[in-house]
Short mmCIF file of N, CA and C and ligand atoms in Angstrom, two decimals:
data_model
loop_
_atom_site.label_atom_id
_atom_site.label_comp_id
_atom_site.label_asym_id
_atom_site.label_seq_id
_atom_site.Cartn_x
_atom_site.Cartn_y
_atom_site.Cartn_z
N UNK A 10 0.55 0.16 -6.71
CA UNK A 10 1.02 1.53 -6.47
C UNK A 10 0.45 2.07 -5.17
N UNK A 11 1.22 2.90 -4.51
CA UNK A 11 0.78 3.39 -3.20
C UNK A 11 -0.22 4.53 -3.34
N UNK A 12 -0.97 4.73 -2.26
CA UNK A 12 -1.90 5.85 -2.23
C UNK A 12 -1.09 7.15 -2.12
N UNK A 13 -1.16 8.02 -3.12
CA UNK A 13 -0.33 9.22 -3.08
C UNK A 13 -0.84 10.23 -2.06
N UNK A 14 0.09 10.97 -1.52
CA UNK A 14 -0.25 11.98 -0.52
C UNK A 14 -0.45 13.31 -1.23
N UNK A 15 -1.64 13.47 -1.80
CA UNK A 15 -1.92 14.68 -2.57
C UNK A 15 -2.43 15.81 -1.69
N UNK A 16 -2.02 17.03 -2.04
CA UNK A 16 -2.58 18.21 -1.37
C UNK A 16 -3.83 18.69 -2.10
N UNK A 17 -3.82 18.56 -3.43
CA UNK A 17 -4.94 19.08 -4.23
C UNK A 17 -5.92 17.99 -4.67
N UNK A 18 -5.57 16.72 -4.43
CA UNK A 18 -6.41 15.62 -4.86
C UNK A 18 -7.22 15.03 -3.72
N UNK A 19 -8.46 14.70 -4.00
CA UNK A 19 -9.37 14.15 -2.99
C UNK A 19 -9.97 12.85 -3.52
N UNK A 20 -9.91 11.80 -2.70
CA UNK A 20 -10.47 10.52 -3.12
C UNK A 20 -11.99 10.61 -3.19
N UNK A 21 -12.55 9.96 -4.20
CA UNK A 21 -14.01 9.93 -4.36
C UNK A 21 -14.62 9.10 -3.22
N UNK A 22 -15.63 9.65 -2.57
CA UNK A 22 -16.25 8.96 -1.45
C UNK A 22 -17.59 8.35 -1.88
N UNK A 23 -18.05 7.37 -1.11
CA UNK A 23 -19.27 6.65 -1.51
C UNK A 23 -20.51 7.54 -1.50
N UNK A 24 -20.45 8.65 -0.74
CA UNK A 24 -21.61 9.55 -0.71
C UNK A 24 -21.38 10.78 -1.59
N UNK A 25 -20.56 10.60 -2.65
CA UNK A 25 -20.17 11.76 -3.47
C UNK A 25 -21.37 12.53 -4.00
N UNK A 26 -22.45 11.79 -4.30
CA UNK A 26 -23.60 12.45 -4.91
C UNK A 26 -24.32 13.39 -3.94
N UNK A 27 -23.99 13.30 -2.64
CA UNK A 27 -24.66 14.14 -1.64
C UNK A 27 -23.85 15.40 -1.32
N UNK A 28 -22.60 15.45 -1.75
CA UNK A 28 -21.74 16.58 -1.36
C UNK A 28 -21.12 17.25 -2.57
N UNK A 29 -20.81 18.56 -2.41
CA UNK A 29 -20.11 19.27 -3.47
C UNK A 29 -18.72 18.67 -3.63
N UNK A 30 -18.24 18.71 -4.87
CA UNK A 30 -16.88 18.22 -5.10
C UNK A 30 -15.88 19.23 -4.54
N UNK A 31 -14.76 18.72 -4.03
CA UNK A 31 -13.68 19.63 -3.60
C UNK A 31 -12.74 19.91 -4.77
N UNK A 32 -13.08 19.35 -5.93
CA UNK A 32 -12.21 19.52 -7.09
C UNK A 32 -12.88 20.24 -8.25
N UNK A 33 -12.04 20.72 -9.15
CA UNK A 33 -12.53 21.30 -10.41
C UNK A 33 -12.55 20.21 -11.49
N UNK A 34 -11.64 19.23 -11.34
CA UNK A 34 -11.54 18.16 -12.33
C UNK A 34 -11.89 16.84 -11.66
N UNK A 35 -12.73 16.07 -12.32
CA UNK A 35 -13.08 14.74 -11.82
C UNK A 35 -12.33 13.70 -12.66
N UNK A 36 -11.49 12.91 -12.01
CA UNK A 36 -10.74 11.87 -12.71
C UNK A 36 -11.31 10.53 -12.30
N UNK A 37 -11.92 9.84 -13.25
CA UNK A 37 -12.54 8.55 -12.92
C UNK A 37 -11.97 7.47 -13.84
N UNK A 38 -11.97 6.24 -13.30
CA UNK A 38 -11.45 5.13 -14.09
C UNK A 38 -12.30 3.90 -13.82
N UNK A 39 -12.36 3.01 -14.82
CA UNK A 39 -13.26 1.87 -14.74
C UNK A 39 -12.90 0.84 -13.70
N UNK A 40 -11.64 0.80 -13.31
CA UNK A 40 -11.19 -0.24 -12.39
C UNK A 40 -9.94 0.23 -11.65
N UNK A 41 -9.71 -0.36 -10.49
CA UNK A 41 -8.45 -0.10 -9.78
C UNK A 41 -7.26 -0.47 -10.66
N UNK A 42 -7.47 -1.43 -11.57
CA UNK A 42 -6.35 -1.86 -12.42
C UNK A 42 -5.92 -0.76 -13.40
N UNK A 43 -6.76 0.28 -13.55
CA UNK A 43 -6.39 1.43 -14.41
C UNK A 43 -5.50 2.44 -13.68
N UNK A 44 -5.48 2.38 -12.36
CA UNK A 44 -4.80 3.41 -11.58
C UNK A 44 -3.33 3.60 -11.96
N UNK A 45 -2.54 2.52 -12.12
CA UNK A 45 -1.13 2.74 -12.49
C UNK A 45 -0.97 3.51 -13.80
N UNK A 46 -1.99 3.43 -14.66
CA UNK A 46 -1.92 4.14 -15.95
C UNK A 46 -2.45 5.57 -15.83
N UNK A 47 -3.18 5.83 -14.77
CA UNK A 47 -3.79 7.17 -14.60
C UNK A 47 -3.08 8.06 -13.60
N UNK A 48 -2.17 7.47 -12.82
CA UNK A 48 -1.49 8.32 -11.84
C UNK A 48 -0.68 9.45 -12.50
N UNK A 49 -0.14 9.26 -13.71
CA UNK A 49 0.52 10.41 -14.37
C UNK A 49 -0.44 11.59 -14.58
N UNK A 50 -1.72 11.30 -14.71
CA UNK A 50 -2.72 12.37 -14.86
C UNK A 50 -2.89 13.12 -13.55
N UNK A 51 -3.14 12.37 -12.48
CA UNK A 51 -3.38 13.04 -11.20
C UNK A 51 -2.10 13.71 -10.68
N UNK A 52 -0.95 13.11 -10.96
CA UNK A 52 0.32 13.75 -10.56
C UNK A 52 0.49 15.10 -11.27
N UNK A 53 0.07 15.16 -12.53
CA UNK A 53 0.20 16.41 -13.30
C UNK A 53 -0.77 17.46 -12.78
N UNK A 54 -1.98 17.05 -12.45
CA UNK A 54 -2.95 18.00 -11.86
C UNK A 54 -2.41 18.54 -10.54
N UNK A 55 -1.83 17.64 -9.74
CA UNK A 55 -1.24 18.06 -8.45
C UNK A 55 -0.11 19.05 -8.68
N UNK A 56 0.74 18.75 -9.65
CA UNK A 56 1.88 19.62 -9.97
C UNK A 56 1.41 21.03 -10.35
N UNK A 57 0.28 21.09 -11.04
CA UNK A 57 -0.25 22.38 -11.48
C UNK A 57 -1.17 23.03 -10.44
N UNK A 58 -1.29 22.36 -9.29
CA UNK A 58 -2.10 22.88 -8.18
C UNK A 58 -3.57 23.05 -8.57
N UNK A 59 -4.06 22.08 -9.30
CA UNK A 59 -5.47 22.09 -9.71
C UNK A 59 -6.24 21.15 -8.78
N UNK A 60 -7.26 21.64 -8.08
CA UNK A 60 -8.03 20.73 -7.22
C UNK A 60 -8.76 19.67 -8.05
N UNK A 61 -8.67 18.44 -7.61
CA UNK A 61 -9.32 17.36 -8.37
C UNK A 61 -9.80 16.27 -7.42
N UNK A 62 -10.74 15.48 -7.91
CA UNK A 62 -11.14 14.28 -7.18
C UNK A 62 -10.84 13.09 -8.07
N UNK A 63 -10.64 11.93 -7.48
CA UNK A 63 -10.31 10.76 -8.30
C UNK A 63 -10.84 9.49 -7.64
N UNK A 64 -11.30 8.58 -8.50
CA UNK A 64 -11.85 7.35 -7.97
C UNK A 64 -12.31 6.41 -9.07
N UNK A 65 -12.90 5.30 -8.64
CA UNK A 65 -13.35 4.26 -9.57
C UNK A 65 -14.85 4.39 -9.84
N UNK A 66 -15.19 4.47 -11.11
CA UNK A 66 -16.58 4.47 -11.56
C UNK A 66 -16.62 3.56 -12.78
N UNK A 67 -17.35 2.47 -12.69
CA UNK A 67 -17.36 1.52 -13.81
C UNK A 67 -18.69 1.56 -14.54
N UNK A 68 -18.61 1.66 -15.87
CA UNK A 68 -19.84 1.68 -16.68
C UNK A 68 -20.57 0.34 -16.59
N UNK A 69 -19.82 -0.74 -16.52
CA UNK A 69 -20.44 -2.06 -16.57
C UNK A 69 -20.77 -2.63 -15.20
N UNK A 70 -19.85 -2.40 -14.23
CA UNK A 70 -20.05 -3.01 -12.92
C UNK A 70 -20.82 -2.10 -11.97
N UNK A 71 -20.79 -0.79 -12.21
CA UNK A 71 -21.53 0.15 -11.35
C UNK A 71 -22.25 1.19 -12.23
N UNK A 72 -23.18 0.73 -13.05
CA UNK A 72 -23.83 1.68 -13.97
C UNK A 72 -24.58 2.81 -13.27
N UNK A 73 -25.17 2.52 -12.09
CA UNK A 73 -25.88 3.59 -11.38
C UNK A 73 -24.90 4.65 -10.89
N UNK A 74 -23.74 4.17 -10.38
CA UNK A 74 -22.72 5.12 -9.91
C UNK A 74 -22.27 6.02 -11.07
N UNK A 75 -22.12 5.42 -12.23
CA UNK A 75 -21.69 6.19 -13.40
C UNK A 75 -22.73 7.26 -13.76
N UNK A 76 -23.99 6.87 -13.76
CA UNK A 76 -25.05 7.82 -14.11
C UNK A 76 -25.14 8.92 -13.07
N UNK A 77 -25.10 8.55 -11.78
CA UNK A 77 -25.14 9.55 -10.71
C UNK A 77 -23.97 10.52 -10.84
N UNK A 78 -22.80 9.96 -11.13
CA UNK A 78 -21.60 10.79 -11.22
C UNK A 78 -21.73 11.82 -12.35
N UNK A 79 -22.10 11.32 -13.52
CA UNK A 79 -22.17 12.22 -14.69
C UNK A 79 -23.28 13.26 -14.52
N UNK A 80 -24.44 12.83 -14.01
CA UNK A 80 -25.58 13.75 -13.90
C UNK A 80 -25.39 14.80 -12.81
N UNK A 81 -24.61 14.47 -11.78
CA UNK A 81 -24.44 15.42 -10.67
C UNK A 81 -23.17 16.26 -10.80
N UNK A 82 -22.33 15.94 -11.79
CA UNK A 82 -20.99 16.55 -11.87
C UNK A 82 -21.03 18.08 -11.94
N UNK A 83 -21.88 18.62 -12.80
CA UNK A 83 -21.95 20.08 -12.97
C UNK A 83 -22.40 20.74 -11.68
N UNK A 84 -23.46 20.20 -11.11
CA UNK A 84 -24.02 20.74 -9.87
C UNK A 84 -23.03 20.65 -8.71
N UNK A 85 -22.22 19.62 -8.70
CA UNK A 85 -21.24 19.43 -7.62
C UNK A 85 -20.03 20.34 -7.76
N UNK A 86 -19.95 21.07 -8.89
CA UNK A 86 -18.88 22.06 -9.03
C UNK A 86 -17.73 21.66 -9.93
N UNK A 87 -17.82 20.48 -10.54
CA UNK A 87 -16.76 20.07 -11.46
C UNK A 87 -16.85 20.88 -12.75
N UNK A 88 -15.68 21.10 -13.39
CA UNK A 88 -15.64 21.83 -14.66
C UNK A 88 -15.22 20.94 -15.82
N UNK A 89 -14.47 19.91 -15.52
CA UNK A 89 -13.97 18.99 -16.56
C UNK A 89 -13.98 17.58 -15.98
N UNK A 90 -14.30 16.60 -16.82
CA UNK A 90 -14.21 15.20 -16.40
C UNK A 90 -13.17 14.49 -17.27
N UNK A 91 -12.31 13.72 -16.63
CA UNK A 91 -11.36 12.87 -17.34
C UNK A 91 -11.72 11.43 -17.00
N UNK A 92 -12.00 10.64 -18.03
CA UNK A 92 -12.44 9.26 -17.79
C UNK A 92 -11.52 8.29 -18.52
N UNK A 93 -11.08 7.27 -17.80
CA UNK A 93 -10.20 6.24 -18.38
C UNK A 93 -10.87 4.88 -18.26
N UNK A 94 -10.80 4.12 -19.34
CA UNK A 94 -11.28 2.73 -19.28
C UNK A 94 -10.60 1.93 -20.37
N UNK A 95 -10.42 0.64 -20.10
CA UNK A 95 -9.87 -0.25 -21.11
C UNK A 95 -10.95 -1.21 -21.58
N UNK A 96 -10.58 -2.14 -22.42
CA UNK A 96 -11.53 -3.13 -22.91
C UNK A 96 -12.66 -2.50 -23.70
N UNK A 97 -13.89 -2.84 -23.35
CA UNK A 97 -15.04 -2.27 -24.08
C UNK A 97 -15.16 -0.76 -23.88
N UNK A 98 -14.66 -0.29 -22.74
CA UNK A 98 -14.47 1.15 -22.50
C UNK A 98 -15.69 2.01 -22.79
N UNK A 99 -16.83 1.65 -22.21
CA UNK A 99 -18.02 2.49 -22.40
C UNK A 99 -18.03 3.72 -21.49
N UNK A 100 -17.20 3.71 -20.44
CA UNK A 100 -17.28 4.77 -19.43
C UNK A 100 -17.14 6.19 -20.00
N UNK A 101 -16.08 6.51 -20.74
CA UNK A 101 -15.94 7.91 -21.20
C UNK A 101 -17.12 8.36 -22.06
N UNK A 102 -17.53 7.55 -22.99
CA UNK A 102 -18.62 7.93 -23.89
C UNK A 102 -19.95 8.06 -23.17
N UNK A 103 -20.22 7.16 -22.25
CA UNK A 103 -21.49 7.23 -21.53
C UNK A 103 -21.53 8.43 -20.58
N UNK A 104 -20.39 8.73 -19.95
CA UNK A 104 -20.33 9.92 -19.08
C UNK A 104 -20.55 11.16 -19.94
N UNK A 105 -19.87 11.22 -21.09
CA UNK A 105 -20.05 12.37 -21.98
C UNK A 105 -21.50 12.52 -22.42
N UNK A 106 -22.21 11.41 -22.49
CA UNK A 106 -23.61 11.45 -22.94
C UNK A 106 -24.55 11.98 -21.87
N UNK A 107 -24.06 12.00 -20.61
CA UNK A 107 -24.92 12.40 -19.49
C UNK A 107 -24.55 13.76 -18.90
N UNK A 108 -23.58 14.45 -19.55
CA UNK A 108 -23.19 15.75 -19.01
C UNK A 108 -22.82 16.70 -20.15
N UNK A 109 -22.94 17.99 -19.89
CA UNK A 109 -22.47 18.97 -20.88
C UNK A 109 -21.05 19.45 -20.53
N UNK A 110 -20.48 18.94 -19.43
CA UNK A 110 -19.10 19.30 -19.11
C UNK A 110 -18.16 18.72 -20.16
N UNK A 111 -17.04 19.44 -20.47
CA UNK A 111 -16.05 18.84 -21.36
C UNK A 111 -15.56 17.52 -20.78
N UNK A 112 -15.59 16.48 -21.58
CA UNK A 112 -15.19 15.15 -21.11
C UNK A 112 -14.03 14.64 -21.95
N UNK A 113 -12.95 14.27 -21.28
CA UNK A 113 -11.73 13.83 -21.94
C UNK A 113 -11.55 12.34 -21.69
N UNK A 114 -11.24 11.61 -22.74
CA UNK A 114 -11.10 10.15 -22.63
C UNK A 114 -9.63 9.74 -22.71
N UNK A 115 -9.29 8.78 -21.85
CA UNK A 115 -7.93 8.24 -21.84
C UNK A 115 -8.02 6.72 -21.87
N UNK A 116 -7.18 6.09 -22.71
CA UNK A 116 -7.08 4.63 -22.69
C UNK A 116 -5.89 4.25 -21.82
N UNK A 117 -5.98 3.16 -21.06
CA UNK A 117 -4.82 2.74 -20.28
C UNK A 117 -3.62 2.50 -21.20
N UNK A 118 -3.87 1.72 -22.27
CA UNK A 118 -2.78 1.44 -23.22
C UNK A 118 -3.24 1.83 -24.62
N UNK A 119 -2.39 2.51 -25.36
CA UNK A 119 -2.82 2.91 -26.70
C UNK A 119 -2.97 1.69 -27.62
N UNK A 120 -2.38 0.55 -27.22
CA UNK A 120 -2.50 -0.66 -28.02
C UNK A 120 -3.86 -1.35 -27.83
N UNK A 121 -4.67 -0.84 -26.90
CA UNK A 121 -5.99 -1.44 -26.66
C UNK A 121 -6.97 -0.92 -27.70
N UNK A 122 -6.97 -1.57 -28.85
CA UNK A 122 -7.75 -1.05 -29.98
C UNK A 122 -9.25 -0.99 -29.73
N UNK A 123 -9.76 -1.90 -28.88
CA UNK A 123 -11.20 -1.87 -28.59
C UNK A 123 -11.55 -0.61 -27.80
N UNK A 124 -10.71 -0.30 -26.81
CA UNK A 124 -10.97 0.90 -26.00
C UNK A 124 -10.86 2.15 -26.86
N UNK A 125 -9.80 2.24 -27.64
CA UNK A 125 -9.59 3.43 -28.47
C UNK A 125 -10.75 3.58 -29.46
N UNK A 126 -11.15 2.46 -30.06
CA UNK A 126 -12.25 2.50 -31.03
C UNK A 126 -13.52 3.05 -30.42
N UNK A 127 -13.80 2.69 -29.17
CA UNK A 127 -15.04 3.16 -28.55
C UNK A 127 -14.97 4.64 -28.20
N UNK A 128 -13.75 5.18 -28.10
CA UNK A 128 -13.60 6.59 -27.70
C UNK A 128 -13.57 7.53 -28.89
N UNK A 129 -13.23 7.02 -30.06
CA UNK A 129 -13.09 7.92 -31.22
C UNK A 129 -14.26 7.81 -32.20
N UNK A 130 -15.30 7.09 -31.79
CA UNK A 130 -16.41 6.90 -32.73
C UNK A 130 -17.74 7.31 -32.13
N UNK A 131 -17.74 8.45 -31.42
CA UNK A 131 -18.99 8.92 -30.80
C UNK A 131 -19.95 9.42 -31.88
N UNK A 132 -21.25 9.25 -31.65
CA UNK A 132 -22.23 9.74 -32.63
C UNK A 132 -22.36 11.26 -32.57
N UNK A 133 -22.81 11.84 -33.66
CA UNK A 133 -23.03 13.28 -33.73
C UNK A 133 -23.92 13.74 -32.57
N UNK A 134 -23.50 14.82 -31.92
CA UNK A 134 -24.29 15.37 -30.81
C UNK A 134 -23.73 15.04 -29.45
N UNK A 135 -22.79 14.11 -29.37
CA UNK A 135 -22.23 13.70 -28.08
C UNK A 135 -20.70 13.72 -28.18
N UNK A 136 -20.10 14.90 -27.98
CA UNK A 136 -18.64 15.01 -28.14
C UNK A 136 -17.86 14.39 -26.99
N UNK A 137 -16.75 13.77 -27.36
CA UNK A 137 -15.82 13.19 -26.40
C UNK A 137 -14.43 13.39 -26.98
N UNK A 138 -13.51 13.96 -26.19
CA UNK A 138 -12.17 14.23 -26.69
C UNK A 138 -11.22 13.12 -26.28
N UNK A 139 -10.75 12.35 -27.23
CA UNK A 139 -9.79 11.27 -26.94
C UNK A 139 -8.39 11.85 -26.85
N UNK A 140 -7.74 11.62 -25.72
CA UNK A 140 -6.43 12.24 -25.49
C UNK A 140 -5.26 11.29 -25.75
N UNK A 141 -5.51 10.01 -25.87
CA UNK A 141 -4.42 9.07 -26.11
C UNK A 141 -4.35 8.01 -25.02
N UNK A 142 -3.35 7.15 -25.16
CA UNK A 142 -3.16 6.09 -24.19
C UNK A 142 -1.69 5.97 -23.83
N UNK A 143 -1.37 4.97 -23.05
CA UNK A 143 0.00 4.83 -22.58
C UNK A 143 0.70 3.61 -23.14
N UNK A 144 1.95 3.47 -22.74
CA UNK A 144 2.73 2.33 -23.18
C UNK A 144 3.00 1.37 -22.03
N UNK A 145 2.62 1.76 -20.82
CA UNK A 145 2.82 0.89 -19.67
C UNK A 145 2.48 1.62 -18.40
N UNK A 146 2.44 0.90 -17.26
CA UNK A 146 2.14 1.56 -15.99
C UNK A 146 3.08 2.72 -15.74
N UNK A 147 2.53 3.86 -15.38
CA UNK A 147 3.35 5.04 -15.11
C UNK A 147 3.79 5.79 -16.35
N UNK A 148 3.49 5.21 -17.53
CA UNK A 148 3.89 5.87 -18.78
C UNK A 148 2.66 6.04 -19.65
N UNK A 149 1.97 7.12 -19.46
CA UNK A 149 0.75 7.32 -20.23
C UNK A 149 0.67 8.76 -20.72
N UNK A 150 1.07 8.96 -21.96
CA UNK A 150 1.05 10.30 -22.56
C UNK A 150 -0.38 10.85 -22.56
N UNK A 151 -1.35 9.97 -22.81
CA UNK A 151 -2.75 10.40 -22.83
C UNK A 151 -3.20 10.93 -21.48
N UNK A 152 -2.74 10.28 -20.41
CA UNK A 152 -3.12 10.71 -19.06
C UNK A 152 -2.53 12.08 -18.74
N UNK A 153 -1.28 12.27 -19.08
CA UNK A 153 -0.63 13.56 -18.84
C UNK A 153 -1.30 14.65 -19.69
N UNK A 154 -1.54 14.34 -20.95
CA UNK A 154 -2.13 15.35 -21.84
C UNK A 154 -3.57 15.67 -21.46
N UNK A 155 -4.28 14.71 -20.91
CA UNK A 155 -5.64 14.99 -20.43
C UNK A 155 -5.59 16.01 -19.30
N UNK A 156 -4.63 15.84 -18.40
CA UNK A 156 -4.48 16.80 -17.30
C UNK A 156 -4.13 18.18 -17.84
N UNK A 157 -3.25 18.21 -18.86
CA UNK A 157 -2.85 19.51 -19.42
C UNK A 157 -3.99 20.15 -20.20
N UNK A 158 -4.79 19.33 -20.87
CA UNK A 158 -5.95 19.89 -21.59
C UNK A 158 -6.97 20.45 -20.58
N UNK A 159 -7.18 19.73 -19.50
CA UNK A 159 -8.07 20.24 -18.44
C UNK A 159 -7.52 21.57 -17.91
N UNK A 160 -6.20 21.63 -17.75
CA UNK A 160 -5.57 22.87 -17.27
C UNK A 160 -5.80 24.01 -18.27
N UNK A 161 -5.67 23.71 -19.55
CA UNK A 161 -5.89 24.75 -20.58
C UNK A 161 -7.32 25.29 -20.52
N UNK A 162 -8.26 24.39 -20.31
CA UNK A 162 -9.68 24.81 -20.23
C UNK A 162 -9.88 25.70 -18.99
N UNK A 163 -9.37 25.26 -17.86
CA UNK A 163 -9.55 26.03 -16.62
C UNK A 163 -8.79 27.34 -16.65
N UNK A 164 -7.65 27.36 -17.36
CA UNK A 164 -6.82 28.57 -17.40
C UNK A 164 -7.48 29.70 -18.19
N UNK A 165 -8.50 29.40 -18.94
CA UNK A 165 -9.23 30.45 -19.68
C UNK A 165 -9.83 31.46 -18.71
N UNK A 166 -10.13 31.02 -17.50
CA UNK A 166 -10.71 31.93 -16.51
C UNK A 166 -9.92 31.93 -15.20
N UNK A 167 -8.63 31.61 -15.28
CA UNK A 167 -7.80 31.57 -14.08
C UNK A 167 -6.38 32.00 -14.46
N UNK A 168 -6.07 33.27 -14.25
CA UNK A 168 -4.76 33.80 -14.70
C UNK A 168 -3.58 33.18 -13.98
N UNK A 169 -3.76 32.86 -12.70
CA UNK A 169 -2.65 32.25 -11.95
C UNK A 169 -2.34 30.85 -12.51
N UNK A 170 -3.39 30.11 -12.82
CA UNK A 170 -3.19 28.80 -13.41
C UNK A 170 -2.54 28.94 -14.79
N UNK A 171 -2.95 29.94 -15.55
CA UNK A 171 -2.35 30.18 -16.86
C UNK A 171 -0.83 30.37 -16.73
N UNK A 172 -0.42 31.12 -15.71
CA UNK A 172 1.03 31.33 -15.49
C UNK A 172 1.72 30.00 -15.17
N UNK A 173 1.08 29.19 -14.33
CA UNK A 173 1.70 27.89 -13.98
C UNK A 173 1.78 26.99 -15.21
N UNK A 174 0.75 27.06 -16.05
CA UNK A 174 0.73 26.22 -17.26
C UNK A 174 1.82 26.68 -18.23
N UNK A 175 1.97 28.00 -18.38
CA UNK A 175 3.03 28.51 -19.25
C UNK A 175 4.40 28.11 -18.72
N UNK A 176 4.55 28.15 -17.42
CA UNK A 176 5.81 27.76 -16.80
C UNK A 176 6.09 26.27 -17.05
N UNK A 177 5.05 25.44 -16.96
CA UNK A 177 5.19 24.00 -17.26
C UNK A 177 5.74 23.82 -18.67
N UNK A 178 5.14 24.53 -19.63
CA UNK A 178 5.56 24.37 -21.02
C UNK A 178 6.97 24.95 -21.25
N UNK A 179 7.30 26.03 -20.55
CA UNK A 179 8.66 26.58 -20.66
C UNK A 179 9.68 25.57 -20.14
N UNK A 180 9.39 24.97 -18.98
CA UNK A 180 10.30 23.98 -18.40
C UNK A 180 10.48 22.79 -19.34
N UNK A 181 9.38 22.38 -19.97
CA UNK A 181 9.45 21.24 -20.89
C UNK A 181 10.37 21.57 -22.07
N UNK A 182 10.19 22.78 -22.61
CA UNK A 182 11.03 23.20 -23.74
C UNK A 182 12.50 23.22 -23.34
N UNK A 183 12.77 23.76 -22.15
CA UNK A 183 14.16 23.86 -21.68
C UNK A 183 14.78 22.49 -21.40
N UNK A 184 13.92 21.49 -21.13
CA UNK A 184 14.44 20.16 -20.76
C UNK A 184 14.88 19.33 -21.98
N UNK A 185 14.56 19.81 -23.19
CA UNK A 185 14.89 19.02 -24.38
C UNK A 185 16.33 19.33 -24.81
N UNK A 186 17.22 18.32 -24.78
CA UNK A 186 18.62 18.57 -25.14
C UNK A 186 18.79 18.71 -26.65
N UNK A 187 19.92 19.32 -27.04
CA UNK A 187 20.24 19.42 -28.47
C UNK A 187 20.95 18.16 -28.94
N UNK A 188 21.72 17.57 -28.02
CA UNK A 188 22.50 16.41 -28.44
C UNK A 188 21.71 15.12 -28.30
N UNK A 189 22.13 14.10 -29.06
CA UNK A 189 21.41 12.81 -29.05
C UNK A 189 21.96 11.85 -28.01
N UNK A 190 23.02 12.22 -27.33
CA UNK A 190 23.66 11.25 -26.41
C UNK A 190 24.24 11.98 -25.22
C1 LIG B 217 -12.44 -1.84 -17.82
O1 LIG B 217 -11.96 -3.12 -17.97
C2 LIG B 217 -11.50 -1.15 -16.88
O2 LIG B 217 -11.43 0.20 -17.21
C3 LIG B 217 -10.19 -1.85 -17.09
O3 LIG B 217 -9.33 -1.13 -17.97
C4 LIG B 217 -10.58 -3.17 -17.74
C5 LIG B 217 -10.24 -4.37 -16.88
O4 LIG B 217 -10.81 -4.22 -15.59
P1 LIG B 217 -10.46 -5.28 -14.45
O5 LIG B 217 -11.01 -6.59 -14.88
O6 LIG B 217 -8.95 -5.29 -14.31
O7 LIG B 217 -11.12 -4.74 -13.20
O8 LIG B 217 -13.72 -1.81 -17.32
#
């Protein structure tokens, strides 16, 4: 998939821990191979004009990056974190364990039972909201819903965003036909 030309999205840089985030939402994924499943999330954030950053943070291959990211997120100005991982999928749960920011988990594919299992079985005291997974590249209900849930959280203190979110839901309702064919 191509690098999208986002107005509200900013790519995560290697010195992220030294600078304030330009986003309210941090979208991270365990591998570049997750990107086709997560672009519906970032596209939805862009559509709603929500500033976000996005990049790769792996729990297993870059554990220090993951810890730095989660521990600095609040201070850097993020309000919500969306984390996607497949396979063993420790990223969402470990990030949630290192921050008090609301953390939303997305599986690349909902059929990835190992990933889903790791996201829905957090121990008491460490909340993580599992949003769902997708059925294929570019088709991820969980990714879209994670963006919308982040929007709902941010809209509690942003009336303009609330209007855009209501408009999104109105458009969705209007797009559903009555006929089956
Ligand atoms: C996880 O393992 C990633 O989130 C990805 O979903 C899966 C496979 O990663 P790659 O081997 O394709 O990099 O860590």
